[in-house]
Every structure is written in structure tokens, then in C-alpha cells.
PDB file of C-alpha atoms and ligand atoms in Angstrom:
ATOM      1  CA  MET A1009      19.154   0.775  -6.329  1.00 88.00           C
ATOM      2  CA  PRO A1010      19.952  -3.584  -6.461  1.00 93.00           C
ATOM      3  CA  VAL A1011      21.098  -4.584  -9.848  1.00 97.00           C
ATOM      4  CA  ARG A1012      20.323  -8.573 -11.010  1.00 98.00           C
ATOM      5  CA  VAL A1013      21.505 -10.919 -13.385  1.00 98.00           C
ATOM      6  CA  ASN A1014      19.932 -13.576 -15.052  1.00 98.00           C
ATOM      7  CA  PRO A1015      21.714 -16.020 -16.934  1.00 98.00           C
ATOM      8  CA  SER A1016      19.386 -17.250 -19.573  1.00 98.00           C
ATOM      9  CA  ILE A1017      19.462 -21.125 -20.179  1.00 98.00           C
ATOM     10  CA  LEU A1018      18.893 -20.627 -23.669  1.00 98.00           C
ATOM     11  CA  SER A1019      22.302 -20.616 -23.877  1.00 98.00           C
ATOM     12  CA  ALA A1020      23.147 -23.372 -22.192  1.00 98.00           C
ATOM     13  CA  ASP A1021      23.454 -26.940 -23.383  1.00 97.00           C
ATOM     14  CA  PHE A1022      20.173 -28.446 -22.791  1.00 97.00           C
ATOM     15  CA  VAL A1023      21.587 -32.376 -22.473  1.00 97.00           C
ATOM     16  CA  ASN A1024      23.353 -30.994 -19.126  1.00 98.00           C
ATOM     17  CA  MET A1025      20.954 -28.612 -17.632  1.00 97.00           C
ATOM     18  CA  GLN A1026      22.135 -29.323 -14.084  1.00 97.00           C
ATOM     19  CA  SER A1027      25.574 -28.887 -14.393  1.00 98.00           C
ATOM     20  CA  GLU A1028      24.719 -26.061 -16.417  1.00 98.00           C
ATOM     21  CA  LEU A1029      22.687 -24.469 -13.401  1.00 98.00           C
ATOM     22  CA  ASP A1030      25.568 -25.158 -11.235  1.00 98.00           C
ATOM     23  CA  ARG A1031      27.719 -23.251 -13.166  1.00 98.00           C
ATOM     24  CA  ILE A1032      25.695 -19.766 -12.596  1.00 98.00           C
ATOM     25  CA  ALA A1033      25.080 -20.816  -8.812  1.00 98.00           C
ATOM     26  CA  THR A1034      26.055 -16.991  -8.174  1.00 98.00           C
ATOM     27  CA  ALA A1035      23.483 -15.523 -10.245  1.00 98.00           C
ATOM     28  CA  ASP A1036      20.487 -13.571  -8.786  1.00 98.00           C
ATOM     29  CA  LEU A1037      17.809 -15.582 -10.582  1.00 98.00           C
ATOM     30  CA  VAL A1038      17.742 -18.016 -13.339  1.00 98.00           C
ATOM     31  CA  HIS A1039      15.718 -16.889 -16.844  1.00 99.00           C
ATOM     32  CA  VAL A1040      13.980 -19.707 -18.298  1.00 98.00           C
ATOM     33  CA  ASP A1041      12.837 -18.981 -21.995  1.00 98.00           C
ATOM     34  CA  VAL A1042       9.472 -20.732 -22.581  1.00 98.00           C
ATOM     35  CA  MET A1043       9.271 -20.780 -26.505  1.00 98.00           C
ATOM     36  CA  ASP A1044       5.859 -22.667 -28.674  1.00 98.00           C
ATOM     37  CA  ASN A1045       6.974 -21.717 -31.852  1.00 98.00           C
ATOM     38  CA  HIS A1046       3.642 -19.998 -32.267  1.00 98.00           C
ATOM     39  CA  PHE A1047       4.555 -16.654 -30.563  1.00 98.00           C
ATOM     40  CA  VAL A1048       8.050 -16.638 -31.670  1.00 98.00           C
ATOM     41  CA  PRO A1049       9.417 -19.220 -34.183  1.00 98.00           C
ATOM     42  CA  ASN A1050      11.315 -20.965 -31.890  1.00 98.00           C
ATOM     43  CA  LEU A1051      10.660 -24.233 -29.715  1.00 98.00           C
ATOM     44  CA  THR A1052      12.489 -24.928 -26.176  1.00 98.00           C
ATOM     45  CA  PHE A1053      10.537 -26.717 -23.505  1.00 96.00           C
ATOM     46  CA  GLY A1054       7.186 -27.017 -21.513  1.00 97.00           C
ATOM     47  CA  PRO A1055       5.993 -27.267 -17.779  1.00 98.00           C
ATOM     48  CA  GLN A1056       7.400 -30.656 -17.858  1.00 98.00           C
ATOM     49  CA  MET A1057      11.162 -29.481 -17.664  1.00 98.00           C
ATOM     50  CA  VAL A1058      10.642 -26.415 -16.068  1.00 98.00           C
ATOM     51  CA  GLU A1059       9.350 -28.316 -13.008  1.00 98.00           C
ATOM     52  CA  ARG A1060      12.700 -30.428 -12.871  1.00 98.00           C
ATOM     53  CA  ILE A1061      14.886 -27.203 -13.347  1.00 98.00           C
ATOM     54  CA  GLN A1062      13.126 -25.798 -10.546  1.00 97.00           C
ATOM     55  CA  ALA A1063      13.861 -29.096  -8.708  1.00 97.00           C
ATOM     56  CA  VAL A1064      17.573 -28.658  -9.477  1.00 98.00           C
ATOM     57  CA  SER A1065      18.407 -25.359  -9.865  1.00 98.00           C
ATOM     58  CA  PRO A1066      20.842 -23.534  -7.404  1.00 98.00           C
ATOM     59  CA  VAL A1067      18.326 -20.218  -8.045  1.00 98.00           C
ATOM     60  CA  PRO A1068      14.829 -18.941  -8.150  1.00 98.00           C
ATOM     61  CA  LEU A1069      13.528 -19.301 -11.800  1.00 98.00           C
ATOM     62  CA  ASP A1070      12.415 -16.160 -13.626  1.00 99.00           C
ATOM     63  CA  VAL A1071      10.064 -18.165 -16.108  1.00 99.00           C
ATOM     64  CA  HIS A1072       9.982 -15.713 -19.471  1.00 99.00           C
ATOM     65  CA  LEU A1073       6.606 -17.049 -21.752  1.00 99.00           C
ATOM     66  CA  MET A1074       6.707 -16.664 -25.272  1.00 99.00           C
ATOM     67  CA  ILE A1075       3.722 -18.198 -26.346  1.00 98.00           C
ATOM     68  CA  ASP A1076       0.133 -18.018 -27.611  1.00 98.00           C
ATOM     69  CA  ASP A1077      -2.779 -17.789 -24.634  1.00 98.00           C
ATOM     70  CA  PRO A1078      -0.216 -16.982 -21.374  1.00 99.00           C
ATOM     71  CA  ASP A1079      -3.997 -16.679 -20.368  1.00 98.00           C
ATOM     72  CA  ARG A1080      -4.331 -20.548 -20.073  1.00 98.00           C
ATOM     73  CA  TRP A1081      -0.910 -21.973 -19.054  1.00 98.00           C
ATOM     74  CA  ALA A1082       1.045 -18.727 -17.173  1.00 98.00           C
ATOM     75  CA  PRO A1083      -0.586 -19.937 -13.613  1.00 98.00           C
ATOM     76  CA  GLY A1084       0.549 -23.062 -13.978  1.00 98.00           C
ATOM     77  CA  TYR A1085       4.422 -22.205 -14.351  1.00 98.00           C
ATOM     78  CA  ALA A1086       3.297 -19.893 -10.792  1.00 98.00           C
ATOM     79  CA  GLU A1087       1.904 -23.241  -9.695  1.00 98.00           C
ATOM     80  CA  LEU A1088       4.922 -25.388  -9.978  1.00 98.00           C
ATOM     81  CA  GLY A1089       6.988 -22.967  -8.211  1.00 98.00           C
ATOM     82  CA  ALA A1090       8.332 -20.720 -10.035  1.00 98.00           C
ATOM     83  CA  TYR A1091       9.431 -17.117  -8.335  1.00 98.00           C
ATOM     84  CA  SER A1092       8.601 -15.145 -11.171  1.00 98.00           C
ATOM     85  CA  VAL A1093       6.240 -15.207 -14.480  1.00 99.00           C
ATOM     86  CA  THR A1094       6.394 -13.060 -17.350  1.00 99.00           C
ATOM     87  CA  PHE A1095       3.944 -13.648 -20.439  1.00 99.00           C
ATOM     88  CA  HIS A1096       3.500 -11.561 -23.576  1.00 99.00           C
ATOM     89  CA  ALA A1097       1.192  -8.183 -23.678  1.00 98.00           C
ATOM     90  CA  GLU A1098       0.695  -9.375 -27.104  1.00 98.00           C
ATOM     91  CA  ALA A1099      -0.312 -12.465 -26.498  1.00 98.00           C
ATOM     92  CA  ALA A1100      -2.535 -12.143 -23.340  1.00 98.00           C
ATOM     93  CA  ALA A1101      -6.257 -11.600 -23.455  1.00 98.00           C
ATOM     94  CA  ASP A1102      -6.410 -10.087 -20.310  1.00 98.00           C
ATOM     95  CA  ALA A1103      -3.015  -9.070 -18.956  1.00 98.00           C
ATOM     96  CA  VAL A1104      -4.186  -7.507 -15.266  1.00 98.00           C
ATOM     97  CA  ALA A1105      -6.913 -10.661 -14.496  1.00 98.00           C
ATOM     98  CA  LEU A1106      -3.718 -12.911 -15.441  1.00 99.00           C
ATOM     99  CA  ALA A1107      -1.096 -11.165 -13.542  1.00 99.00           C
ATOM    100  CA  ARG A1108      -3.761 -10.849 -10.514  1.00 98.00           C
ATOM    101  CA  ARG A1109      -3.883 -14.109 -11.052  1.00 98.00           C
ATOM    102  CA  LEU A1110      -0.052 -15.152 -10.831  1.00 99.00           C
ATOM    103  CA  ARG A1111       0.287 -12.798  -7.919  1.00 98.00           C
ATOM    104  CA  GLN A1112      -2.592 -15.084  -6.294  1.00 98.00           C
ATOM    105  CA  ILE A1113      -0.788 -18.571  -6.705  1.00 98.00           C
ATOM    106  CA  GLY A1114       2.011 -16.668  -5.277  1.00 98.00           C
ATOM    107  CA  ALA A1115       4.693 -15.725  -8.272  1.00 98.00           C
ATOM    108  CA  ARG A1116       6.081 -12.001  -9.080  1.00 98.00           C
ATOM    109  CA  ALA A1117       3.746 -11.081 -11.879  1.00 99.00           C
ATOM    110  CA  GLY A1118       5.613  -9.494 -15.081  1.00 99.00           C
ATOM    111  CA  VAL A1119       4.977  -8.174 -18.539  1.00 99.00           C
ATOM    112  CA  ALA A1120       7.015  -8.698 -21.865  1.00 99.00           C
ATOM    113  CA  LEU A1121       6.733  -5.879 -24.414  1.00 99.00           C
ATOM    114  CA  LYS A1122       8.366  -6.609 -28.076  1.00 98.00           C
ATOM    115  CA  PRO A1123      10.472  -3.739 -29.341  1.00 98.00           C
ATOM    116  CA  GLY A1124       7.143  -2.344 -31.428  1.00 98.00           C
ATOM    117  CA  THR A1125       4.889  -2.323 -28.465  1.00 98.00           C
ATOM    118  CA  PRO A1126       4.132   0.848 -27.082  1.00 98.00           C
ATOM    119  CA  VAL A1127       4.587   1.073 -23.436  1.00 98.00           C
ATOM    120  CA  GLU A1128       2.342   3.907 -22.421  1.00 98.00           C
ATOM    121  CA  PRO A1129      -0.793   1.708 -21.353  1.00 97.00           C
ATOM    122  CA  TYR A1130       1.417  -0.039 -18.857  1.00 98.00           C
ATOM    123  CA  LEU A1131       2.602   3.493 -17.423  1.00 98.00           C
ATOM    124  CA  GLU A1132      -0.546   3.673 -15.392  1.00 96.00           C
ATOM    125  CA  LEU A1133      -0.970  -0.209 -14.765  1.00 98.00           C
ATOM    126  CA  LEU A1134       2.343  -0.635 -12.683  1.00 98.00           C
ATOM    127  CA  ALA A1135       0.781  -1.682  -9.320  1.00 98.00           C
ATOM    128  CA  GLU A1136      -0.486  -5.022 -10.907  1.00 98.00           C
ATOM    129  CA  PHE A1137       2.568  -5.991 -12.282  1.00 98.00           C
ATOM    130  CA  ASP A1138       6.236  -6.967 -10.256  1.00 98.00           C
ATOM    131  CA  GLN A1139       8.138  -6.589 -13.252  1.00 98.00           C
ATOM    132  CA  VAL A1140       8.378  -5.327 -16.600  1.00 98.00           C
ATOM    133  CA  LEU A1141      10.320  -6.998 -19.550  1.00 99.00           C
ATOM    134  CA  VAL A1142      11.309  -4.679 -22.142  1.00 98.00           C
ATOM    135  CA  MET A1143      12.840  -6.532 -24.935  1.00 99.00           C
ATOM    136  CA  THR A1144      16.281  -5.461 -26.587  1.00 98.00           C
ATOM    137  CA  VAL A1145      15.557  -8.163 -29.164  1.00 98.00           C
ATOM    138  CA  GLU A1146      12.848  -9.548 -31.878  1.00 98.00           C
ATOM    139  CA  PRO A1147      12.109 -12.600 -28.870  1.00 98.00           C
ATOM    140  CA  GLY A1148      12.730 -16.113 -30.393  1.00 98.00           C
ATOM    141  CA  PHE A1149      16.787 -16.353 -30.188  1.00 98.00           C
ATOM    142  CA  GLY A1150      19.734 -15.799 -28.455  1.00 98.00           C
ATOM    143  CA  GLY A1151      23.239 -14.025 -29.619  1.00 98.00           C
ATOM    144  CA  GLN A1152      20.993 -11.498 -31.622  1.00 98.00           C
ATOM    145  CA  LYS A1153      22.279  -7.782 -31.315  1.00 98.00           C
ATOM    146  CA  PHE A1154      20.997  -5.164 -28.493  1.00 98.00           C
ATOM    147  CA  MET A1155      18.059  -2.510 -30.102  1.00 98.00           C
ATOM    148  CA  HIS A1156      19.152   0.951 -28.602  1.00 98.00           C
ATOM    149  CA  GLU A1157      15.807   2.614 -29.630  1.00 98.00           C
ATOM    150  CA  VAL A1158      13.711   1.025 -27.464  1.00 98.00           C
ATOM    151  CA  MET A1159      15.888   2.813 -24.116  1.00 98.00           C
ATOM    152  CA  PRO A1160      13.340   5.637 -24.296  1.00 98.00           C
ATOM    153  CA  LYS A1161      10.437   2.885 -23.316  1.00 98.00           C
ATOM    154  CA  LEU A1162      12.526   2.641 -20.083  1.00 98.00           C
ATOM    155  CA  THR A1163      13.195   5.802 -19.412  1.00 98.00           C
ATOM    156  CA  ALA A1164       9.420   6.246 -19.235  1.00 98.00           C
ATOM    157  CA  LEU A1165       8.956   3.444 -17.161  1.00 98.00           C
ATOM    158  CA  ARG A1166      11.994   4.506 -14.344  1.00 98.00           C
ATOM    159  CA  GLU A1167      10.064   7.996 -14.699  1.00 98.00           C
ATOM    160  CA  ALA A1168       6.804   6.480 -13.624  1.00 98.00           C
ATOM    161  CA  VAL A1169       8.081   4.099 -11.228  1.00 98.00           C
ATOM    162  CA  SER A1170       9.576   6.440  -9.542  1.00 97.00           C
ATOM    163  CA  ARG A1171       7.043   8.963  -9.073  1.00 97.00           C
ATOM    164  CA  SER A1172       4.983   5.882  -7.993  1.00 97.00           C
ATOM    165  CA  GLY A1173       7.036   4.710  -5.237  1.00 97.00           C
ATOM    166  CA  LEU A1174       6.387   1.168  -6.216  1.00 98.00           C
ATOM    167  CA  ASP A1175       9.342  -1.784  -6.354  1.00 96.00           C
ATOM    168  CA  VAL A1176       8.546  -2.589  -9.802  1.00 98.00           C
ATOM    169  CA  TRP A1177      11.869  -4.481 -11.603  1.00 98.00           C
ATOM    170  CA  LEU A1178      12.466  -3.442 -14.899  1.00 98.00           C
ATOM    171  CA  GLN A1179      14.403  -5.455 -16.627  1.00 98.00           C
ATOM    172  CA  VAL A1180      15.909  -6.106 -20.303  1.00 98.00           C
ATOM    173  CA  ASP A1181      16.050  -9.383 -22.723  1.00 99.00           C
ATOM    174  CA  GLY A1182      18.307  -9.248 -25.411  1.00 98.00           C
ATOM    175  CA  GLY A1183      22.086  -8.837 -26.534  1.00 98.00           C
ATOM    176  CA  VAL A1184      22.973  -7.426 -23.078  1.00 98.00           C
ATOM    177  CA  THR A1185      26.875  -7.393 -22.659  1.00 98.00           C
ATOM    178  CA  GLU A1186      29.008  -5.608 -20.615  1.00 97.00           C
ATOM    179  CA  GLU A1187      28.633  -2.728 -22.677  1.00 97.00           C
ATOM    180  CA  THR A1188      25.002  -2.931 -23.347  1.00 98.00           C
ATOM    181  CA  ILE A1189      23.922  -3.392 -19.938  1.00 98.00           C
ATOM    182  CA  ALA A1190      25.406   0.234 -19.046  1.00 98.00           C
ATOM    183  CA  ILE A1191      23.231   1.689 -21.520  1.00 98.00           C
ATOM    184  CA  ALA A1192      20.057  -0.104 -20.413  1.00 98.00           C
ATOM    185  CA  SER A1193      20.932   0.829 -16.600  1.00 98.00           C
ATOM    186  CA  GLU A1194      21.492   4.166 -17.401  1.00 97.00           C
ATOM    187  CA  ALA A1195      18.393   4.367 -19.060  1.00 97.00           C
ATOM    188  CA  GLY A1196      16.795   2.876 -15.714  1.00 97.00           C
ATOM    189  CA  ALA A1197      16.350  -0.792 -15.962  1.00 98.00           C
ATOM    190  CA  ASP A1198      17.260  -2.680 -12.846  1.00 98.00           C
ATOM    191  CA  THR A1199      17.205  -6.590 -13.856  1.00 98.00           C
ATOM    192  CA  PHE A1200      19.294  -7.936 -16.867  1.00 98.00           C
ATOM    193  CA  VAL A1201      18.829 -11.122 -18.794  1.00 99.00           C
ATOM    194  CA  ALA A1202      22.276 -12.329 -20.200  1.00 98.00           C
ATOM    195  CA  GLY A1203      22.793 -15.690 -22.689  1.00 98.00           C
ATOM    196  CA  SER A1204      25.037 -15.639 -24.354  1.00 98.00           C
ATOM    197  CA  SER A1205      27.216 -12.934 -23.016  1.00 98.00           C
ATOM    198  CA  VAL A1206      27.582 -15.880 -19.646  1.00 98.00           C
ATOM    199  CA  TYR A1207      27.506 -18.864 -21.211  1.00 98.00           C
ATOM    200  CA  ASN A1208      29.904 -18.397 -23.588  1.00 97.00           C
ATOM    201  CA  ALA A1209      32.591 -16.564 -20.776  1.00 97.00           C
ATOM    202  CA  GLY A1210      35.337 -19.063 -19.828  1.00 93.00           C
ATOM    203  CA  ASP A1211      34.434 -18.372 -16.415  1.00 97.00           C
ATOM    204  CA  PRO A1212      30.558 -17.742 -15.777  1.00 98.00           C
ATOM    205  CA  ALA A1213      30.221 -16.612 -12.527  1.00 98.00           C
ATOM    206  CA  GLU A1214      33.163 -13.596 -13.472  1.00 98.00           C
ATOM    207  CA  GLN A1215      31.658 -12.754 -15.794  1.00 98.00           C
ATOM    208  CA  ILE A1216      27.612 -12.776 -13.982  1.00 98.00           C
ATOM    209  CA  LYS A1217      30.092 -10.720 -11.583  1.00 98.00           C
ATOM    210  CA  ALA A1218      31.474  -8.097 -14.336  1.00 98.00           C
ATOM    211  CA  LEU A1219      27.643  -7.590 -15.522  1.00 98.00           C
ATOM    212  CA  ARG A1220      26.859  -6.361 -12.252  1.00 98.00           C
ATOM    213  CA  ALA A1221      29.638  -4.054 -11.457  1.00 98.00           C
ATOM    214  CA  ALA A1222      28.890  -2.664 -14.896  1.00 97.00           C
ATOM    215  CA  ALA A1223      25.592  -2.094 -14.939  1.00 98.00           C
ATOM    216  CA  LEU A1224      26.095  -0.604 -11.176  1.00 97.00           C
ATOM    217  CA  ALA A1225      28.795   2.060 -12.423  1.00 96.00           C
ATOM    218  CA  SER A1226      26.444   3.539 -14.394  1.00 93.00           C
ATOM    219  CA  GLN A1227      23.298   3.525 -12.563  1.00 89.00           C
ATOM    220  CA  HIS A1228      20.380   5.554 -13.367  1.00 61.00           C
ATOM    221  CA  ARG A1229      20.385   8.283 -10.588  1.00 59.00           C
ATOM    222  CA  HIS A1230      16.802  10.001  -9.831  1.00 48.00           C
TER     223      HIS A1230
HETATM  224  C1  LIG B2443      15.012 -13.965 -26.563  1.00 54.72           C
HETATM  225  C2  LIG B2443      15.446 -14.601 -25.296  1.00 54.72           C
HETATM  226  C3  LIG B2443      16.291 -14.136 -24.466  1.00 54.72           C
HETATM  227  C4  LIG B2443      18.189 -14.997 -24.649  1.00 54.72           C
HETATM  228  C5  LIG B2443      18.904 -13.859 -24.946  1.00 54.72           C
HETATM  229  O1  LIG B2443      14.192 -14.293 -27.224  1.00 54.72           O
HETATM  230  O2  LIG B2443      14.264 -14.319 -24.371  1.00 54.72           O
HETATM  231  O3  LIG B2443      16.447 -14.544 -22.771  1.00 54.72           O
HETATM  232  O4  LIG B2443      18.067 -16.173 -24.267  1.00 54.72           O
HETATM  233  O5  LIG B2443      19.793 -13.990 -24.853  1.00 54.72           O
HETATM  234  P1  LIG B2443      21.696 -13.376 -25.372  1.00 54.72           P
HETATM  235  O6  LIG B2443      21.391 -12.246 -24.319  1.00 54.72           O
HETATM  236  O7  LIG B2443      22.494 -14.226 -26.136  1.00 54.72           O
HETATM  237  O8  LIG B2443      20.768 -12.140 -26.129  1.00 54.72           O
HETATM  238 ZN1  LIG B2444      13.703 -14.238 -22.326  1.00 54.72          ZN
END
């Protein structure tokens, strides 16, 4: 099973975004955290900035929307060319309808679950999504501690994905390091967001390689 490492530019230097993107050119995708100061108590950037990132990034965009009313705003990110658009289940009025719309525009559709949000309803809906993002911290900030207690959600998702035969990526986001990536990989994740561990490393390319190797070494067997 392939593994993907998507560095989060939340930990990048925002005023040097182009060179910060070039530092992670060997990544699979670049994780772009959009926050609106309502769904989460932090504010990053909106569609204009994401459009410029899309224009200069050497790798495709994995947009993570931590915003209210994604039913209204998420399609715009698909329209500007994001490879993947993930919205929060807790914020969406109609997650299935929104995912269908994102796919229709041409993006991969992802649904994200906060640590306290149960996974069960989504096990039945896997065909509607290309990615399920299991948050391993409370969304809002980089540099937090990985929450081991959400691993059973990944195990349940991996079992359901295997059973279904669908190609749904299982992503984790928050507190991913060389140690915790092994735990998440073993639990069933195949797509890993890493902000501070990549950008705080002396050599981000080396860190991406090390994270991939650690994830592969402890990959879930099924
Ligand atoms: C947090 C964001 C994450 C964040 C992860 O709400 O969704 O993508 O950048 O940062 P680290 O890897 O430092 O926990
Ligand atoms: Zn994120």
C-alpha cells in the first residue's frame, strides 16, 4: 500500500511562501489549512491566497477547510484547481451532497472528523468520499500532541475500506512525527499530514523521506 506525506504550510513562513513550497517539492501533496476564526479559533487564508499557492506550488494541493458553512465555500476551492478538498463533517449541512459537488467539479472529496466525532456514520458512506481525515489533535493550531485515543477510528475505517474494495485514502493530521507516524500507519492510515515536524527540520526533504520510511516500515497489514 502506498504512503503519502503531505507537509502542512501552517508551519511555513507565510511571507516567503514560494520558497517554503519549494522546500517541500519532494512531498506527495501540500496540505493547505484554511481557517476562518469561527469553526476554529485561528485564522489563516482564503481563496485568493490558495489560488496563488496553487499557481506556484511544485506539488498539488490538499486543502483542509476548517471553516463554517463549507456547503457554500468548499466548491470554490475545487474550482481554483485544488487536487483534494476536505471539509469538516461537523460543519457541513449535507456532507454527501457537498462531496458529490466537489467530485463533479473535478476534485477529490474528503471529509474530516474532529477527535470527538464518531466515525460510524461514515463507514456506510465510504463510496461518497475519496478521503477520510481523522484529526489527531483538536483542529486550529500546529505543534500539538498526537492523540493516541483516536486510533480505533482508523482501525474501523481501514477494515471498512478493505471490505469495500474502494480506494479511499485515510489521512491523519496533527502531532505527526517519526514516532507517531508509525502508530497511525499501523492503525491503518496511509496519508500523513506533518507541519512542525517537516518545517522545523533542518532539511525538510530528508524529514519527508524519514517519515515515509517510518510509515512504510509499520504499515498496516491486511
Ligand atoms: C491543525 C492543522 C494541521 C497542522 C498540523 O489544525 O489542521 O494541519 O498544521 O500541524 P502539526 O503537524 O505541527 O501538528
Ligand atoms: Zn490540517
